[in-house]
Coordinates of C-alpha atoms and ligand atoms in Angstrom, one line a residue:
X1 CA 25.5 127.6 125.5
X2 CA 27.6 124.8 124.2
X3 CA 28.2 125.0 120.5
X4 CA 29.7 122.4 118.3
X5 CA 31.0 124.0 114.9
X6 CA 31.7 121.4 112.2
X7 CA 34.6 121.9 109.5
X8 CA 38.3 122.5 109.3
X9 CA 38.9 125.6 107.2
X10 CA 39.6 129.4 107.3
X11 CA 36.0 129.9 107.5
X12 CA 35.4 127.8 110.3
X13 CA 38.5 129.4 112.0
X14 CA 36.5 132.7 111.4
X15 CA 33.4 131.4 112.8
X16 CA 35.1 129.9 115.8
X17 CA 36.9 133.3 116.5
X18 CA 33.6 135.3 116.2
X19 CA 31.7 132.8 118.3
X20 CA 34.2 132.3 121.0
X21 CA 33.9 136.2 121.7
X22 CA 30.2 135.8 122.4
X23 CA 29.3 136.2 126.1
X24 CA 26.4 133.5 125.4
X25 CA 29.0 130.9 124.6
X26 CA 30.0 128.5 127.7
X27 CA 32.0 125.8 125.8
X28 CA 32.9 125.8 121.8
X29 CA 33.9 122.4 120.5
X30 CA 35.3 122.1 116.7
X31 CA 35.2 118.8 114.6
X32 CA 37.7 118.3 113.1
X33 CA 39.2 121.7 113.3
X34 CA 42.8 122.7 112.8
X35 CA 45.9 124.2 114.7
X36 CA 44.4 127.8 114.6
X37 CA 40.9 126.6 115.5
X38 CA 42.5 125.0 118.5
X39 CA 43.2 128.5 119.9
X40 CA 39.4 129.2 120.1
X41 CA 37.7 126.1 120.4
X42 CA 38.2 122.4 122.0
X43 CA 39.1 120.3 119.0
X44 CA 37.4 116.8 118.9
X45 CA 38.2 113.9 116.7
X46 CA 34.8 113.5 115.2
X47 CA 34.1 112.6 111.7
X48 CA 31.1 114.7 110.7
X49 CA 30.0 112.1 108.3
X50 CA 29.5 109.6 111.1
X51 CA 26.0 110.9 112.2
X52 CA 25.4 108.5 115.0
X53 CA 28.9 109.5 116.6
X54 CA 28.1 113.3 116.0
X55 CA 24.6 112.8 117.8
X56 CA 26.2 110.8 120.6
X57 CA 28.6 113.7 121.3
X58 CA 26.1 116.2 121.1
X59 CA 24.1 114.4 123.9
X60 CA 26.8 113.5 125.9
X61 CA 28.2 117.3 125.9
X62 CA 24.7 118.9 125.9
X63 CA 25.1 120.7 122.8
X64 CA 22.7 123.6 122.3
X65 CA 23.5 124.5 118.9
X66 CA 25.5 122.8 116.1
X67 CA 26.8 125.0 113.3
X68 CA 27.8 123.3 109.8
X69 CA 30.7 124.9 107.9
X70 CA 30.8 123.2 104.6
X71 CA 28.4 122.2 101.9
X72 CA 29.1 118.4 101.7
X73 CA 27.3 117.4 105.0
X74 CA 24.4 119.9 104.5
X75 CA 23.6 118.4 101.0
X76 CA 23.8 115.0 102.5
X77 CA 21.1 116.1 105.2
X78 CA 23.0 116.5 108.2
X79 CA 20.6 119.2 109.4
X80 CA 17.6 116.8 109.1
X81 CA 19.5 113.9 110.9
X82 CA 20.6 116.4 113.8
X83 CA 17.3 117.9 114.1
X84 CA 15.5 114.6 114.1
X85 CA 17.6 113.7 117.1
X86 CA 16.4 116.7 119.0
X87 CA 19.6 118.7 118.2
X88 CA 19.2 122.5 117.2
X89 CA 21.4 122.9 114.1
X90 CA 22.0 125.9 112.2
X91 CA 21.9 125.4 108.2
X92 CA 19.3 124.3 105.5
X93 CA 17.7 121.0 105.4
X94 CA 18.8 118.4 102.6
X95 CA 16.0 119.5 100.3
X96 CA 16.7 123.2 100.8
X97 CA 20.5 122.4 100.3
X98 CA 19.6 121.5 96.7
X99 CA 19.9 125.2 96.0
X100 CA 23.8 124.4 96.0
X101 CA 23.6 120.6 95.4
X102 CA 21.8 120.8 92.1
X103 CA 22.4 123.6 89.6
X104 CA 19.5 122.6 87.4
X105 CA 17.2 122.6 90.5
X106 CA 18.3 126.2 91.0
X107 CA 18.1 127.2 87.5
X108 CA 14.6 125.8 87.2
X109 CA 13.5 127.8 90.4
X110 CA 15.0 130.9 88.5
X111 CA 13.2 130.1 85.2
X112 CA 9.9 129.7 87.2
X113 CA 9.9 132.8 89.3
X114 CA 11.7 135.1 86.9
X115 CA 14.9 135.4 88.9
X116 CA 17.6 137.1 86.6
X117 CA 20.1 134.6 85.7
X118 CA 22.0 133.3 82.5
X119 CA 19.9 131.5 79.8
X120 CA 20.4 127.8 80.1
X121 CA 19.4 124.2 79.2
X122 CA 19.9 120.9 81.1
X123 CA 21.1 117.7 79.5
X124 CA 21.5 114.2 80.4
X125 CA 23.5 113.1 77.3
X126 CA 26.4 114.4 75.4
X127 CA 24.8 114.6 72.0
X128 CA 22.0 117.0 72.6
X129 CA 24.4 119.1 74.7
X130 CA 26.8 119.2 71.8
X131 CA 24.0 120.4 69.5
X132 CA 23.1 123.0 71.9
X133 CA 26.5 124.6 72.1
X134 CA 26.8 124.4 68.5
X135 CA 23.8 126.3 67.9
X136 CA 24.7 128.9 70.6
X137 CA 28.3 129.3 69.7
X138 CA 31.1 130.3 72.1
X139 CA 32.0 131.7 74.7
X140 CA 29.4 129.5 76.7
X141 CA 29.6 127.8 80.0
X142 CA 29.4 124.3 80.7
X143 CA 28.7 123.1 84.3
X144 CA 28.3 119.7 86.2
X145 CA 24.9 119.8 87.8
X146 CA 26.2 118.4 91.1
X147 CA 28.7 119.3 93.8
X148 CA 32.2 119.0 92.3
X149 CA 34.3 121.1 94.9
X150 CA 34.6 124.1 92.6
X151 CA 36.0 122.1 89.5
X152 CA 32.4 121.5 88.0
X153 CA 32.6 125.0 85.6
X154 CA 34.2 125.3 82.5
X155 CA 34.0 128.7 80.9
X156 CA 34.6 127.9 77.4
X157 CA 36.0 130.5 75.4
X158 CA 35.9 128.4 72.1
X159 CA 33.5 125.7 70.7
X160 CA 36.2 122.9 70.9
X161 CA 36.7 123.8 74.7
X162 CA 32.8 123.5 75.4
X163 CA 32.8 120.3 73.3
X164 CA 35.7 118.7 75.2
X165 CA 34.1 120.0 78.6
X166 CA 30.9 118.0 77.6
X167 CA 33.0 114.8 77.0
X168 CA 34.9 115.0 80.1
X169 CA 31.9 115.5 82.2
X170 CA 29.7 112.7 80.8
X171 CA 33.0 110.5 80.5
X172 CA 33.1 110.7 84.4
X173 CA 36.0 113.1 84.6
X174 CA 34.4 114.7 87.6
X175 CA 33.8 111.2 89.4
X176 CA 30.4 110.7 90.9
X177 CA 29.1 114.0 89.4
X178 CA 28.5 114.0 85.6
X179 CA 25.1 112.5 85.2
X180 CA 23.9 115.8 84.3
X181 CA 25.2 119.0 82.8
X182 CA 23.7 122.4 82.7
X183 CA 24.8 124.8 79.7
X184 CA 24.5 128.5 80.1
X185 CA 25.0 131.8 78.5
X186 CA 28.3 133.5 79.2
X187 CA 27.6 136.6 81.3
X188 CA 29.8 139.7 81.5
X189 CA 30.2 142.2 84.4
X190 CA 32.0 142.3 87.8
X191 CA 31.2 139.3 90.2
X192 CA 30.3 139.9 93.8
X193 CA 29.5 137.6 96.7
X194 CA 26.2 138.4 98.2
X195 CA 25.1 136.7 101.5
X196 CA 21.6 136.6 103.2
X197 CA 20.9 135.0 106.6
X198 CA 17.5 133.4 106.3
X199 CA 15.0 131.9 108.8
X200 CA 12.7 130.3 106.1
X201 CA 10.8 133.2 105.3
X202 CA 12.7 136.3 106.3
X203 CA 16.1 137.3 104.8
X204 CA 18.6 139.7 106.1
X205 CA 21.6 140.8 103.9
X206 CA 24.9 140.7 105.3
X207 CA 27.8 142.8 104.4
X208 CA 28.8 142.6 100.7
X209 CA 32.4 141.0 99.7
X210 CA 34.4 140.2 96.7
X211 CA 36.7 137.2 96.1
X212 CA 39.5 136.4 93.7
X213 CA 39.1 132.9 92.3
X214 CA 41.9 132.6 89.8
X215 CA 45.3 131.4 91.2
X216 CA 47.4 133.9 89.5
X217 CA 47.9 137.9 90.0
X218 CA 45.8 140.0 87.4
X219 CA 43.0 137.3 87.6
X220 CA 45.1 134.8 85.6
X221 CA 45.5 130.8 85.7
X222 CA 43.0 128.2 87.0
X223 CA 40.2 128.7 89.2
X224 CA 40.8 127.8 93.0
X225 CA 38.5 127.9 96.0
X226 CA 39.5 131.6 96.5
X227 CA 42.7 133.3 96.9
X228 CA 41.7 136.2 98.8
X229 CA 38.7 138.5 99.6
X230 CA 37.7 141.9 100.7
X231 CA 34.5 143.7 102.1
X232 CA 32.8 145.8 101.5
X233 CA 32.5 145.6 97.7
X234 CA 32.2 148.8 96.1
X235 CA 30.2 147.1 93.3
X236 CA 27.3 146.1 95.7
X237 CA 25.8 149.6 96.2
X238 CA 22.7 150.1 98.4
X239 CA 20.7 150.0 95.3
X240 CA 22.1 146.7 94.2
X241 CA 21.6 145.1 97.6
X242 CA 18.0 146.3 97.5
X243 CA 17.4 144.6 94.0
X244 CA 19.5 141.6 94.7
X245 CA 17.1 140.9 97.7
X246 CA 14.0 141.8 96.0
X247 CA 14.8 140.1 92.7
X248 CA 16.8 137.1 93.6
X249 CA 16.9 136.3 97.3
X250 CA 13.2 137.2 98.6
X251 CA 11.6 135.2 95.5
X252 CA 13.9 132.3 96.1
X253 CA 12.8 132.1 99.8
X254 CA 9.2 132.2 98.6
X255 CA 9.6 129.4 96.1
X256 CA 11.4 127.2 98.5
X257 CA 8.7 127.9 101.2
X258 CA 6.0 127.1 98.7
X259 CA 7.7 123.8 97.7
X260 CA 7.6 122.7 101.3
X261 CA 11.4 123.1 101.9
X262 CA 12.0 126.5 103.4
X263 CA 15.4 127.8 103.3
X264 CA 17.2 128.3 106.7
X265 CA 21.0 129.1 107.2
X266 CA 23.1 131.4 104.9
X267 CA 22.1 131.7 101.5
X268 CA 25.1 132.8 99.4
X269 CA 24.3 134.2 95.9
X270 CA 27.5 134.4 93.5
X271 CA 26.4 137.6 91.4
X272 CA 27.5 139.0 88.2
X273 CA 26.6 142.7 88.3
X274 CA 25.7 143.3 84.6
X275 CA 24.7 146.4 82.9
X276 CA 21.0 145.3 83.5
X277 CA 21.4 144.8 87.1
X278 CA 22.6 141.8 89.4
X279 CA 22.0 138.2 88.0
X280 CA 22.4 135.0 89.8
X281 CA 25.4 132.8 88.7
X282 CA 25.1 130.3 91.3
X283 CA 23.9 129.7 95.0
X284 CA 25.8 128.1 97.8
X285 CA 23.9 127.1 101.1
X286 CA 26.6 128.2 103.5
X287 CA 29.1 130.7 104.4
X288 CA 31.7 131.4 101.7
X289 CA 35.5 130.7 102.2
X290 CA 37.4 133.1 102.3
X291 CA 34.6 135.7 102.2
X292 CA 33.4 134.7 105.8
X293 CA 36.9 135.6 107.2
X294 CA 36.5 139.3 106.0
X295 CA 32.8 139.5 107.1
X296 CA 33.4 138.0 110.7
X297 CA 36.2 141.1 111.0
X298 CA 33.6 143.5 110.1
X299 CA 30.7 142.2 112.2
X300 CA 30.0 144.2 115.1
X301 CA 27.1 142.3 116.5
X302 CA 27.0 138.9 118.2
X303 CA 26.9 136.1 115.8
X304 CA 25.4 133.6 118.1
X305 CA 21.9 135.1 118.5
X306 CA 21.9 135.6 114.8
X307 CA 22.5 131.9 114.0
X308 CA 20.0 130.7 116.5
X309 CA 17.3 133.2 115.3
X310 CA 17.9 131.8 111.7
X311 CA 17.4 128.2 113.2
X312 CA 14.3 129.1 115.3
X313 CA 12.5 131.2 112.3
X314 CA 12.5 134.5 114.3
X315 CA 14.8 136.8 112.2
X316 CA 11.8 139.4 111.8
X317 CA 13.0 142.6 113.2
X318 CA 16.4 141.3 113.8
X319 CA 19.4 143.8 113.3
X320 CA 23.0 143.1 112.3
X321 CA 25.6 145.8 112.9
X322 CA 28.8 146.1 110.9
X323 CA 32.1 148.2 111.5
X324 CA 32.7 150.6 108.7
X325 CA 36.3 149.5 108.4
X326 CA 37.3 147.6 105.2
X327 CA 38.6 143.9 105.7
X328 CA 40.7 142.0 103.4
X329 CA 42.3 138.7 103.5
X330 CA 45.2 137.1 101.5
X331 CA 45.1 133.5 101.1
X332 CA 48.4 131.6 101.4
X333 CA 48.5 128.4 99.7
X334 CA 50.8 125.3 99.4
X335 CA 53.1 125.4 96.4
X336 CA 51.4 123.7 93.3
X337 CA 47.8 124.5 94.6
X338 CA 45.1 124.1 93.0
X339 CA 47.1 121.0 91.6
X340 CA 49.0 118.8 93.5
X341 CA 50.8 119.9 96.7
X342 CA 52.7 118.7 99.4
X343 CA 51.7 118.7 103.0
X344 CA 54.1 118.9 106.1
X345 CA 56.1 122.2 105.4
X346 CA 57.0 124.2 108.3
X347 CA 55.6 127.6 108.7
X348 CA 57.4 130.1 110.9
X349 CA 56.9 133.7 112.0
X350 CA 53.0 133.5 112.5
X351 CA 53.4 135.2 115.9
X352 CA 55.5 138.1 114.5
X353 CA 53.0 138.6 111.9
X354 CA 50.1 138.6 114.2
X355 CA 51.6 141.6 116.0
X356 CA 51.1 143.9 113.0
X357 CA 48.4 146.6 113.7
X358 CA 44.9 145.5 112.5
X359 CA 46.0 142.0 111.5
X360 CA 44.4 138.9 112.4
X361 CA 45.4 135.3 110.9
X362 CA 42.9 132.6 110.4
X363 CA 44.2 129.1 109.6
X364 CA 42.7 127.2 106.6
X365 CA 44.7 124.1 106.6
X366 CA 47.5 123.6 109.4
X367 CA 48.2 121.0 112.0
X368 CA 50.5 121.5 115.0
X369 CA 53.3 118.7 115.6
X370 CA 56.1 119.0 118.1
X371 CA 55.4 122.6 118.9
X372 CA 55.6 123.5 115.1
X373 CA 52.9 124.7 112.7
X374 CA 52.9 122.5 109.6
X375 CA 50.9 123.0 106.2
X376 CA 48.2 120.5 106.1
X377 CA 46.1 121.4 103.1
X378 CA 46.1 123.3 99.7
X379 CA 44.8 126.8 101.2
X380 CA 46.7 127.2 104.3
X381 CA 46.5 130.5 106.0
X382 CA 44.1 133.5 105.5
X383 CA 46.2 136.7 106.5
X384 CA 43.6 139.4 107.2
X385 CA 44.0 143.2 107.6
X386 CA 41.4 145.8 108.8
X387 CA 41.7 149.3 107.9
X388 CA 40.0 152.6 107.4
X389 CA 40.3 151.7 103.5
X390 CA 40.6 148.7 101.5
X391 CA 44.3 150.2 100.6
X392 CA 45.0 150.3 104.3
X393 CA 43.7 146.9 105.1
X394 CA 45.8 145.5 102.0
X395 CA 48.9 147.2 103.3
X396 CA 48.6 145.7 106.7
X397 CA 47.8 142.2 105.4
X398 CA 50.8 142.2 103.3
X399 CA 53.0 143.6 106.0
X400 CA 52.0 140.6 107.9
X401 CA 52.3 138.1 105.0
X402 CA 55.8 139.4 104.7
X403 CA 56.9 138.3 108.2
X404 CA 55.8 134.7 107.5
X405 CA 58.6 132.3 106.7
X406 CA 57.2 129.4 104.6
X407 CA 59.1 128.3 101.8
X408 CA 56.4 125.7 100.9
X409 CA 53.9 128.5 100.1
X410 CA 52.6 131.4 97.9
X411 CA 50.1 134.1 97.7
X412 CA 48.6 136.4 95.1
X413 CA 50.0 139.9 95.5
X414 CA 47.2 141.9 94.2
X415 CA 44.2 141.1 96.4
X416 CA 41.8 144.1 96.5
X417 CA 43.2 145.5 93.3
X418 CA 39.9 146.5 91.9
X419 CA 38.5 148.3 95.1
X420 CA 41.7 150.1 95.4
X421 CA 41.7 151.4 91.9
X422 CA 38.1 152.7 92.6
X423 CA 39.5 154.2 95.8
X424 CA 42.1 156.2 94.0
X425 CA 39.8 157.5 91.5
Ligands
AMP501 P1 30.5 128.7 90.0 O1 31.1 127.6 90.6 O2 29.4 128.4 89.5 O3 30.7 130.0 90.8 O4 31.5 129.3 88.6 C1 32.6 129.4 88.9 C2 33.2 130.6 88.2 O5 32.9 130.7 86.7 C3 32.2 132.1 88.5 O6 32.9 132.7 89.8 C4 32.5 132.8 87.2 O7 33.6 133.4 87.3 C5 32.5 131.7 86.1 N1 31.2 131.6 85.8 C6 30.2 130.7 86.0 N2 29.1 130.9 85.2 C7 29.4 131.9 84.5 C8 28.4 132.4 83.4 N3 27.2 132.2 83.2 N4 29.0 133.5 82.7 C9 30.4 134.0 83.2 N5 31.1 133.4 84.0 C10 30.6 132.4 84.7

């Protein structure tokens, strides 16, 4: 098969690494890619938002499957466009991608189908939104309805913070987003990332994972795209998996199918594991980043037939196998991230770091120039370790981190902390 992967982050490097190992793959292309992905795939200078160019490329290279990494092209309808041109594409249609593209859409599905989630209301103007938060009190969560690249959620600890967030969102503080705001109950518990591969009707759970969203050690500082992750997540027990499938994922699939927009692709549920069981915080309609990096390291089965079966609607009786080993990834980010940061600093020591036993390094934002690897984004590297325990995986990942010479970057030093505390107990 000839496969085209769209995207340029650590998620895509991990997907490329896994797909390149498939005996089914003849030629793997990636657009726009990065310096690490270039080791697994042929990089092509295609802009994924230029649909005509993507379609022409697929026809010329006889692409058998397109795999879309990030949410923006999915929400913009790339799957509909490519499929209409006769090109098989892994991922949800534009309508099905609303599960990520509109928080209000997802909340309404939860309400209509009794899917456990935080209590909420939707607002299109500031004044009634403010009345609602005054009535409900803090802590309370204010969310922009649309895609805001991880910046659209304010967990307000005080009433004033909630009121300011409402003003900020309705005054266009998030750019185009901001026409609608969802206000919801603050949930307490432990968060986990739950992934299910879906074919429109059937869903198969993938291995569990947990990520670390805050920039600083001890879960402090601003939210980021994710500073590290590990798998398995001890909080997602077999019982939690069963409940999440039957109470959250499966009713969602039935609801989407009944609306005439069956969901195909990876449905990624951000969960809060509360004392009453799993509750849905939000859906994403694609693989998580950096969770995918640890999932791909633990996946024993060939990924390619699984993606094809999802696209073709034949996941029934499909089986995915996983290694028992734990995997952990440490994100190395450019100094200043998630605020302003500089690009272009030189990264050295990557070959030495990659020699550490059980270590795999995925690139999240790099480019190659004059034989050097340069930082080219906010999140730059994913240094991953495999081990018999999360503690061993962590140890190996940090050994590798310490061999990387990069003055322009930093990382958290406590990835995996909660799981390791549980292992010690
Ligand atoms: P989201 O982008 O919806 O995943 O939200 C980002 C982060 O905000 C989540 O990972 C949670 O830590 C937090 N969050 C979102 N919604 C809630 C909620 N209803 N209660 C508590 N925390 C929340």
